[in-house]
Coordinates of C-alpha atoms in Angstrom, one line a residue:
Chain A
X1493 CA 154.2 61.4 67.8
X1494 CA 156.9 58.8 67.7
X1495 CA 159.4 61.6 67.2
X1496 CA 158.3 63.4 70.4
X1497 CA 160.7 62.7 73.2
X1498 CA 159.4 61.3 76.5
X1499 CA 161.0 64.3 78.3
X1500 CA 158.8 66.6 76.2
X1501 CA 155.6 64.8 77.5
X1502 CA 156.9 65.0 81.0
X1503 CA 157.5 68.8 80.6
X1504 CA 153.9 69.2 79.2
X1505 CA 152.6 67.2 82.2
X1506 CA 154.3 69.6 84.7
X1507 CA 153.1 72.7 82.8
X1508 CA 149.5 71.4 82.5
X1509 CA 149.5 70.8 86.3
X1510 CA 150.2 74.6 86.6
X1511 CA 147.3 75.3 84.3
X1512 CA 149.6 76.5 81.5
X1513 CA 147.4 77.4 78.6
X1514 CA 150.3 77.4 76.1
X1515 CA 151.3 73.9 77.1
X1516 CA 147.7 72.8 76.5
X1517 CA 147.6 74.2 73.0
X1518 CA 151.1 72.9 72.2
X1519 CA 150.1 69.4 73.3
X1520 CA 147.0 69.4 71.2
X1521 CA 148.9 70.7 68.1
X1522 CA 151.6 68.0 68.6
X1523 CA 149.3 65.0 69.1
X1524 CA 146.0 65.6 67.4
X1525 CA 146.9 63.7 64.2
X1526 CA 147.8 60.3 65.6
X1527 CA 145.1 60.5 68.3
X1528 CA 142.5 61.3 65.7
X1529 CA 143.7 58.4 63.6
X1530 CA 143.6 56.1 66.6
X1531 CA 140.0 57.3 67.4
X1532 CA 139.0 56.6 63.8
X1533 CA 140.1 53.0 64.2
X1534 CA 137.1 52.6 66.6
X1535 CA 134.6 55.1 65.2
X1536 CA 135.2 54.6 61.4
X1537 CA 133.6 58.0 61.1
X1538 CA 135.3 61.3 60.9
X1539 CA 132.7 63.4 62.8
X1540 CA 132.7 61.0 65.8
X1541 CA 136.5 60.9 65.7
X1542 CA 136.6 64.7 66.0
X1543 CA 134.1 64.6 68.9
X1544 CA 136.3 62.0 70.7
X1545 CA 139.4 64.2 70.2
X1546 CA 137.6 67.2 71.6
X1547 CA 136.1 65.4 74.6
X1548 CA 139.5 63.9 75.5
X1549 CA 141.2 67.2 75.5
X1550 CA 138.4 68.9 77.4
X1551 CA 138.6 66.2 80.0
X1552 CA 142.4 66.5 80.1
X1553 CA 142.1 70.1 81.2
X1554 CA 139.6 69.2 83.9
X1555 CA 141.9 66.6 85.4
X1556 CA 145.1 68.6 84.7
X1557 CA 146.0 69.1 88.4
X1558 CA 145.9 65.4 89.0
X1559 CA 148.2 64.4 86.1
X1560 CA 151.1 62.4 87.4
X1561 CA 154.2 63.7 85.6
X1562 CA 156.1 60.5 86.4
X1563 CA 153.7 58.5 84.3
X1564 CA 153.4 58.6 80.5
X1565 CA 151.2 61.4 79.4
X1566 CA 151.3 59.9 75.9
X1567 CA 149.8 56.7 77.2
X1568 CA 147.2 58.6 79.2
X1569 CA 146.1 60.4 76.0
X1570 CA 145.8 57.1 74.0
X1571 CA 144.0 55.5 76.9
X1572 CA 141.5 58.4 77.1
X1573 CA 140.9 58.3 73.4
X1574 CA 140.3 54.5 73.5
X1575 CA 137.9 54.7 76.4
X1576 CA 136.0 57.7 75.0
X1577 CA 135.8 56.1 71.5
X1578 CA 134.6 52.8 72.9
X1579 CA 132.0 54.5 75.0
X1580 CA 130.9 56.5 72.1
X1581 CA 130.3 53.6 69.8
X1582 CA 128.6 51.6 72.6
X1583 CA 126.3 54.6 73.0
X1584 CA 125.7 54.9 69.2
X1585 CA 125.0 51.2 69.0
X1586 CA 122.4 51.5 71.8
X1587 CA 120.8 54.6 70.2
X1588 CA 121.1 54.0 66.5
X1589 CA 119.4 51.0 65.1
X1590 CA 122.2 50.9 62.5
X1591 CA 124.3 48.3 64.3
X1592 CA 124.4 46.5 61.0
X1593 CA 126.2 49.3 59.4
X1594 CA 128.9 49.1 62.1
X1595 CA 129.4 45.4 61.3
X1596 CA 129.6 46.3 57.6
X1597 CA 132.2 48.9 58.4
X1598 CA 134.6 46.5 60.1
X1599 CA 136.0 44.7 57.1
X1600 CA 135.7 47.7 54.9
X1601 CA 138.8 49.3 56.4
X1602 CA 141.1 46.5 55.5
X1603 CA 139.6 44.8 52.5
X1604 CA 138.5 47.8 50.6
X1605 CA 141.9 49.4 51.1
X1606 CA 143.8 46.3 50.2
X1607 CA 141.7 45.9 47.1
X1608 CA 142.6 49.4 45.9
X1609 CA 146.2 48.5 45.6
X1610 CA 148.1 46.2 43.3
X1611 CA 147.8 42.6 44.5
X1612 CA 151.5 42.1 44.2
X1613 CA 152.2 45.1 46.4
X1614 CA 153.8 43.9 49.7
X1615 CA 152.3 46.9 51.6
X1616 CA 148.8 46.0 50.5
X1617 CA 149.4 42.4 51.4
X1618 CA 150.8 43.4 54.8
X1619 CA 147.8 45.6 55.5
X1620 CA 145.4 42.8 54.7
X1621 CA 147.4 40.4 56.9
X1622 CA 147.3 42.9 59.7
X1623 CA 143.6 43.2 59.3
X1624 CA 143.3 39.4 59.6
X1625 CA 144.6 39.4 63.2
X1626 CA 142.3 39.2 66.2
X1627 CA 141.1 42.7 67.1
X1628 CA 143.1 43.1 70.3
X1629 CA 146.3 41.7 68.8
X1630 CA 146.0 44.0 65.8
X1631 CA 145.5 47.0 68.1
X1632 CA 148.5 46.1 70.3
X1633 CA 150.6 45.6 67.2
X1634 CA 149.6 48.8 65.6
X1635 CA 150.3 50.8 68.7
X1636 CA 153.7 49.2 69.0
X1637 CA 154.7 49.3 65.4
X1638 CA 153.2 52.5 64.1
X1639 CA 152.7 54.7 67.2
X1640 CA 156.0 53.9 68.9
X1641 CA 154.4 53.0 72.2
X1642 CA 156.3 50.8 74.7
X1643 CA 154.8 47.6 76.0
X1644 CA 154.1 49.2 79.4
X1645 CA 152.3 52.1 77.7
X1646 CA 150.2 49.7 75.6
X1647 CA 149.4 47.7 78.7
X1648 CA 148.1 50.9 80.3
X1649 CA 146.1 52.0 77.3
X1650 CA 144.5 48.6 76.6
X1651 CA 144.2 47.7 80.3
X1652 CA 146.2 44.5 79.9
X1653 CA 149.1 42.9 81.7
X1654 CA 152.5 43.8 80.1
X1655 CA 153.2 40.2 79.5
X1656 CA 149.9 39.9 77.5
X1657 CA 151.0 42.8 75.3
X1658 CA 154.4 41.1 74.8
X1659 CA 152.6 37.9 73.7
X1660 CA 150.3 39.9 71.4
X1661 CA 153.3 41.5 69.6
X1662 CA 155.2 38.2 69.3
X1663 CA 152.1 36.4 67.9
X1664 CA 151.4 39.3 65.6
X1665 CA 154.9 39.2 64.2
X1666 CA 154.7 35.4 63.9
X1667 CA 151.5 35.6 62.0
X1668 CA 152.9 38.1 59.6
X1669 CA 156.0 35.9 59.2
X1670 CA 153.9 32.8 58.3
X1671 CA 152.0 34.8 55.7
X1672 CA 155.2 36.1 54.3
X1673 CA 156.7 32.7 54.1
X1674 CA 153.7 31.3 52.3
X1675 CA 153.4 34.2 49.9
X1676 CA 156.9 35.5 49.3
X1677 CA 159.4 33.0 50.7
X1678 CA 162.3 34.9 49.0
X1679 CA 161.6 38.0 51.1
X1680 CA 162.3 36.0 54.3
X1681 CA 165.6 34.6 53.1
X1682 CA 168.2 37.0 54.3
Chain B
X636 CA 160.2 58.2 61.2
X637 CA 159.3 54.5 61.6
X638 CA 161.2 52.7 64.4
X639 CA 163.5 50.3 62.7
X640 CA 164.3 48.4 65.9
X641 CA 162.2 45.6 67.3
X642 CA 160.9 46.4 70.8
X643 CA 162.4 44.4 73.7
X644 CA 160.4 41.2 73.3
X645 CA 160.4 39.2 76.4
X646 CA 160.0 35.5 77.4
X647 CA 160.8 34.6 73.8
X648 CA 163.1 31.8 74.8
X649 CA 160.9 30.2 77.4
X650 CA 157.5 30.8 75.6
X651 CA 158.4 30.6 72.0
X652 CA 161.6 28.5 71.8
X653 CA 161.3 27.9 68.0
X654 CA 161.0 31.6 67.1
X655 CA 164.1 33.5 66.2
X656 CA 164.4 37.1 67.2
X657 CA 166.2 38.0 64.0
X658 CA 163.4 36.7 61.8
X659 CA 160.8 38.7 63.8
X660 CA 163.0 41.7 63.4
X661 CA 162.9 41.2 59.6
X662 CA 159.1 41.0 59.7
X663 CA 159.0 44.1 61.8
X664 CA 161.1 45.9 59.2
X665 CA 159.1 44.7 56.3
X666 CA 155.9 45.8 58.0
X667 CA 157.1 49.4 57.9
X668 CA 155.1 50.8 54.9
X669 CA 151.8 49.1 55.8
X670 CA 150.7 51.6 58.4
X671 CA 146.9 51.2 58.8
X672 CA 146.8 54.6 60.6
X673 CA 147.8 56.2 57.3
X674 CA 144.7 54.6 55.6
X675 CA 142.5 56.8 57.7
X676 CA 141.0 59.9 56.0
X677 CA 143.2 62.7 57.3
X678 CA 141.8 65.3 59.7
X679 CA 140.5 68.5 58.1
X680 CA 142.6 71.5 59.2
X681 CA 139.4 73.6 59.7
X682 CA 137.9 71.1 62.0
X683 CA 141.1 70.9 64.0
X684 CA 141.3 74.7 64.3
X685 CA 137.7 74.7 65.5
X686 CA 138.4 72.1 68.1
X687 CA 141.5 74.0 69.3
X688 CA 139.4 77.2 69.6
X689 CA 136.8 75.4 71.7
X690 CA 139.5 73.9 73.9
X691 CA 141.2 77.3 74.4
X692 CA 137.9 78.9 75.3
X693 CA 137.0 76.2 77.7
X694 CA 140.4 76.4 79.3
X695 CA 140.2 80.2 79.7
X696 CA 136.7 79.9 81.2
X697 CA 138.1 77.5 83.9
X698 CA 141.0 79.5 85.4
X699 CA 142.7 78.2 88.6
X700 CA 142.4 81.7 90.2
X701 CA 138.7 81.4 90.3
X702 CA 138.7 77.8 91.4
X703 CA 141.0 78.7 94.3
X704 CA 137.9 79.8 96.2
X705 CA 136.6 76.3 96.1
X706 CA 139.7 74.3 97.1
X707 CA 139.8 72.9 100.6
X708 CA 143.4 73.8 101.4
X709 CA 142.5 77.5 101.6
X710 CA 143.1 79.2 105.0
X711 CA 140.8 81.8 106.4
X712 CA 143.1 84.7 105.7
X713 CA 143.4 83.6 102.1
X714 CA 139.6 83.6 101.8
X715 CA 139.5 87.2 103.1
X716 CA 142.3 88.2 100.8
X717 CA 140.6 86.5 97.9
X718 CA 137.3 88.2 98.7
X719 CA 139.0 91.6 98.8
X720 CA 140.7 90.9 95.4
X721 CA 137.4 89.7 93.9
X722 CA 135.6 92.8 95.2
X723 CA 138.4 95.0 94.0
X724 CA 138.2 93.4 90.5
X725 CA 134.4 93.7 90.5
X726 CA 134.7 97.3 91.5
X727 CA 137.4 97.9 88.9
X728 CA 135.3 96.3 86.2
X729 CA 132.4 98.5 87.2
X730 CA 134.6 101.6 87.2
X731 CA 136.0 100.7 83.7
X732 CA 132.5 100.2 82.4
X733 CA 131.5 103.4 80.7
X734 CA 128.2 105.2 81.5
X735 CA 125.8 105.3 78.6
X736 CA 122.5 107.0 77.9
X737 CA 120.3 106.3 74.9
X738 CA 117.2 108.1 73.9
X739 CA 114.5 105.6 72.9
X740 CA 113.1 105.7 69.4
X741 CA 110.6 108.5 69.0
X742 CA 111.6 110.3 72.2
X743 CA 114.4 112.7 73.3
X744 CA 116.3 112.3 76.6
X745 CA 117.8 114.9 78.9
X746 CA 120.9 113.9 80.9
X747 CA 123.1 115.8 83.3
X748 CA 126.8 114.9 83.2
X749 CA 129.0 114.6 86.4
X750 CA 130.5 118.1 85.7
X751 CA 127.0 119.7 85.6
X752 CA 126.9 120.0 81.8
X753 CA 123.5 119.2 80.2
X754 CA 122.9 117.0 77.2
X755 CA 119.7 116.5 75.3
X756 CA 119.7 113.4 73.1
X757 CA 117.7 113.0 69.9
X758 CA 115.7 109.9 69.2
X759 CA 117.8 106.7 68.9
X760 CA 121.0 108.5 69.9
X761 CA 123.6 107.4 72.5
X762 CA 126.3 109.1 74.6
X763 CA 129.0 107.2 76.5
X764 CA 131.6 108.5 78.9
X765 CA 133.9 107.0 81.5
X766 CA 133.0 107.1 85.2
X767 CA 136.0 109.3 85.8
X768 CA 134.4 112.0 83.5
X769 CA 135.2 115.5 84.8
X770 CA 138.1 114.6 87.0
X771 CA 140.9 115.2 84.5
X772 CA 139.2 115.0 81.2
X773 CA 135.8 115.6 79.9
X774 CA 135.6 113.2 76.9
X775 CA 132.3 111.8 75.7
X776 CA 131.3 109.8 72.6
X777 CA 128.2 110.5 70.6
X778 CA 126.3 108.3 68.2
X779 CA 123.5 110.2 66.5
X780 CA 122.5 113.7 67.5
X781 CA 122.6 115.7 70.7
X782 CA 122.5 119.3 72.0
X783 CA 125.1 120.2 74.6
X784 CA 125.0 123.0 77.2
X785 CA 128.5 122.8 78.6
X786 CA 129.6 124.0 82.0
X787 CA 132.6 126.4 81.9
X788 CA 135.8 124.8 83.1
X789 CA 139.5 124.7 82.6
X790 CA 139.2 121.1 81.5
X791 CA 138.3 120.9 77.8
X792 CA 135.0 119.2 76.9
X793 CA 135.5 116.9 73.9
X794 CA 132.8 115.1 72.0
X795 CA 134.0 112.2 69.8
X796 CA 131.8 111.4 66.8
X797 CA 132.6 108.7 64.3
X798 CA 134.8 111.1 62.3
X799 CA 135.4 114.2 64.3
X800 CA 136.3 115.6 67.7
X801 CA 134.3 118.6 68.8
X802 CA 136.2 120.6 71.6
X803 CA 134.8 123.4 73.7
X804 CA 135.5 125.1 77.0
X805 CA 132.0 126.3 77.9
X806 CA 129.1 126.9 75.6
X807 CA 126.0 125.5 74.0
X808 CA 125.8 123.9 70.6
X809 CA 124.3 121.0 68.6
X810 CA 126.2 118.0 67.2
X811 CA 124.5 115.9 64.5
X812 CA 126.5 112.8 63.6
X813 CA 124.2 110.3 61.8
X814 CA 125.9 107.6 59.9
X815 CA 123.1 107.1 57.3
X816 CA 123.1 107.7 53.6
X817 CA 125.4 110.7 53.7
X818 CA 127.4 110.2 56.9
X819 CA 128.5 113.5 58.3
X820 CA 129.0 115.4 61.5
X821 CA 127.3 118.8 61.6
X822 CA 128.1 121.1 64.4
X823 CA 126.0 124.2 65.1
X824 CA 127.0 126.7 67.8
X825 CA 124.4 128.6 69.8
X826 CA 126.7 130.3 72.3
X827 CA 130.5 130.5 72.9
X828 CA 133.3 129.0 70.8
X829 CA 133.7 125.4 69.5
X830 CA 136.7 123.7 67.8
X831 CA 135.9 121.0 65.3
X832 CA 138.7 118.5 64.3
X833 CA 138.2 115.9 61.7
X834 CA 140.1 112.8 62.9
X835 CA 141.4 111.9 59.5
X836 CA 142.8 115.4 58.8
X837 CA 143.5 116.9 62.3
X838 CA 145.4 119.9 60.7
X839 CA 142.1 121.0 59.1
X840 CA 140.6 121.9 62.5
X841 CA 138.3 125.0 62.5
X842 CA 136.7 127.3 65.1
X843 CA 133.1 128.1 65.1
X844 CA 131.5 131.1 67.0
X845 CA 127.9 131.6 68.0
X846 CA 125.5 131.3 65.2
X847 CA 127.9 129.3 62.9
X848 CA 127.9 125.8 61.7
X849 CA 130.2 123.4 59.8
X850 CA 129.9 119.9 58.2
X851 CA 132.5 117.2 58.3
X852 CA 131.8 114.5 55.8
X853 CA 134.1 111.7 54.9
X854 CA 133.7 112.4 51.1
X855 CA 135.1 115.9 51.4
X856 CA 138.5 116.8 52.7
X857 CA 138.2 118.8 55.9
X858 CA 135.2 120.6 57.4
X859 CA 133.2 123.1 55.4
X860 CA 134.1 126.7 56.2
X861 CA 132.2 128.3 59.1
X862 CA 128.8 129.5 57.8
X863 CA 125.8 131.3 59.2
X864 CA 123.4 128.7 60.7
X865 CA 119.6 128.7 61.2
X866 CA 119.7 127.9 64.9
X867 CA 116.0 127.1 65.0
X868 CA 116.5 124.6 62.1
X869 CA 119.4 122.9 63.9
X870 CA 117.7 122.6 67.2
X871 CA 114.1 122.1 66.2
X872 CA 114.2 118.4 67.2
X873 CA 114.8 119.5 70.8
X874 CA 111.2 120.8 71.0
X875 CA 109.7 118.2 68.7
X876 CA 109.5 120.7 65.8
X877 CA 110.4 120.2 62.1
X878 CA 112.0 123.3 60.6
X879 CA 113.9 123.4 57.3
X880 CA 115.0 126.4 55.3
X881 CA 115.9 125.7 51.7
X882 CA 117.1 122.2 52.4
X883 CA 117.2 119.1 50.2
X884 CA 114.1 116.9 50.7
X885 CA 116.5 114.0 51.4
X886 CA 117.6 115.7 54.6
X887 CA 114.0 116.0 55.7
X888 CA 113.1 112.4 54.9
X889 CA 116.2 111.2 56.7
X890 CA 115.2 113.1 59.8
X891 CA 111.7 111.5 59.7
X892 CA 113.5 108.1 59.5
X893 CA 115.7 108.9 62.5
X894 CA 112.9 110.2 64.7
X895 CA 110.4 107.4 64.0
X896 CA 112.8 104.6 63.2
X897 CA 111.3 103.7 59.8
X898 CA 112.5 103.5 56.2
X899 CA 111.4 106.0 53.6
X900 CA 112.2 105.1 50.0
X901 CA 112.7 108.2 47.9
X902 CA 114.1 108.4 44.3
X903 CA 117.4 110.4 44.2
X904 CA 115.8 113.1 41.9
X905 CA 113.3 113.9 44.5
X906 CA 115.9 113.8 47.4
X907 CA 117.9 116.5 45.7
X908 CA 115.1 119.1 45.5
X909 CA 115.4 122.0 47.9
X910 CA 112.4 123.3 49.8
X911 CA 111.3 125.3 52.9
X912 CA 109.2 123.3 55.3
X913 CA 108.1 124.1 58.8
X914 CA 105.8 122.2 61.2
X915 CA 105.8 123.3 64.8
X916 CA 103.8 120.4 66.2
X917 CA 104.5 116.8 65.0
X918 CA 101.8 114.3 66.0
X919 CA 103.0 111.3 64.1
X920 CA 105.3 110.2 61.3
X921 CA 102.3 109.8 59.0
X922 CA 100.9 113.3 59.7
X923 CA 104.3 114.8 59.1
X924 CA 104.9 112.9 55.9
X925 CA 101.4 113.7 54.7
X926 CA 101.9 117.5 55.2
X927 CA 105.4 117.4 53.7
X928 CA 104.2 115.5 50.6
X929 CA 101.2 117.8 50.2
X930 CA 103.4 120.9 50.3
X931 CA 105.8 119.6 47.7
X932 CA 103.2 117.9 45.5
X933 CA 104.4 114.3 46.0
X934 CA 102.5 111.1 46.9
X935 CA 103.4 108.4 49.3
X936 CA 102.2 104.9 50.3
X937 CA 103.0 102.6 53.2
X938 CA 105.6 99.7 52.8
X939 CA 106.5 96.8 55.1
X940 CA 108.8 98.9 57.2
X941 CA 107.9 102.5 56.4
X942 CA 106.8 104.5 53.4
X943 CA 107.6 105.0 49.7
X944 CA 107.5 108.5 48.2
X945 CA 106.8 109.1 44.5
X946 CA 105.6 111.7 42.0

């Protein structure tokens, strides 16, 4: 999704406003993978992530005539995925008595994954350091670093002030730098 | 793929005076491979295709043309125009919808076509024709068996069965086109001339005159040559009779199945035996089967969905 140009999203916005079915299909094909992965960060469950993806796109078609082509469609999609996923897990927590399982899920993403890899592996260390961050900071950093979203877009998605996003990114990078310094000081000498 | 450049970090100097942009850029670069999104189990292509199909269906079901009627910006003349268009579309849809007649199981049905031709349908048989039937073309499709008494006209009357076209100008004849154990179209002409064309081998078309019949089966190339027909045998169903001259028993059991919509299990050795059998009044499937089995010295017993015939 990082490779898709902003102009392309603006073109899809305009075509969606005209109820262009082809644009709708193209947009889904081009964006489902990162959006599904983003949804999974909240749901930790594939089936729920698929449901979120489908709900978001169904909703997008319903509101297509009100899409503002001057605003970021990419950010709108992430924002819708985020809200839908959070609603979904809130609903699940209310309805399933398995809240405990959700809590158990949380560290499983980072720790289990990190444990799979060689302890000396920088990537594995990085992943565990990313996982250590406070939830919102980690999310802002992941959207910035790995999804190529601008601070303004992240602010819209997470409903934060742009300055807060900026602070999150700086603090996230500082956190990683401290860990790197403690662990592999030679990597930071350059 | 991964952005090598640090985003435009702001307020660094005032809020974080001891942090250097270059060092953060180095961290940014080193963090490249540690993408937590890649740790997610990848989406399954089948699920994605299923979601896309759902989305496309939903989008198609919600077209702006239909929602136009509900928007507030519409002016009165647009409402009138839209109503006319909708009515025209409904009318067109109705016009394009073919007319169909089906005889219920166990009964025959008589229908008069728009050109005045008459059709009698055997049990569980269906005809379909366009509403424009008779204006420029007289084409009708048949599933099952029917007897036609066709009005004379310059416009050819064509019956399409699953494997043949039966073309006439004005005459009366029977078309039997069951797609059962031995799918075939059997055409028997009572009066006039009929042309039968197998759709797979159109060059093999043949002409039948009064009293002749032919059989188009997918196993045999082309129709059988015109042969003398027992007209009462071919049209016995029209009057509820059961008439067979030197026919395989399988043909008779198949006819009982069609008329009463049940299944009769018969070993192939019995099906192949040829017999005469005539019953002018058929009260029920059971009475017919009982008489038939008695006359050919066979026994039968009921099954869950019909009967079983044995020695």
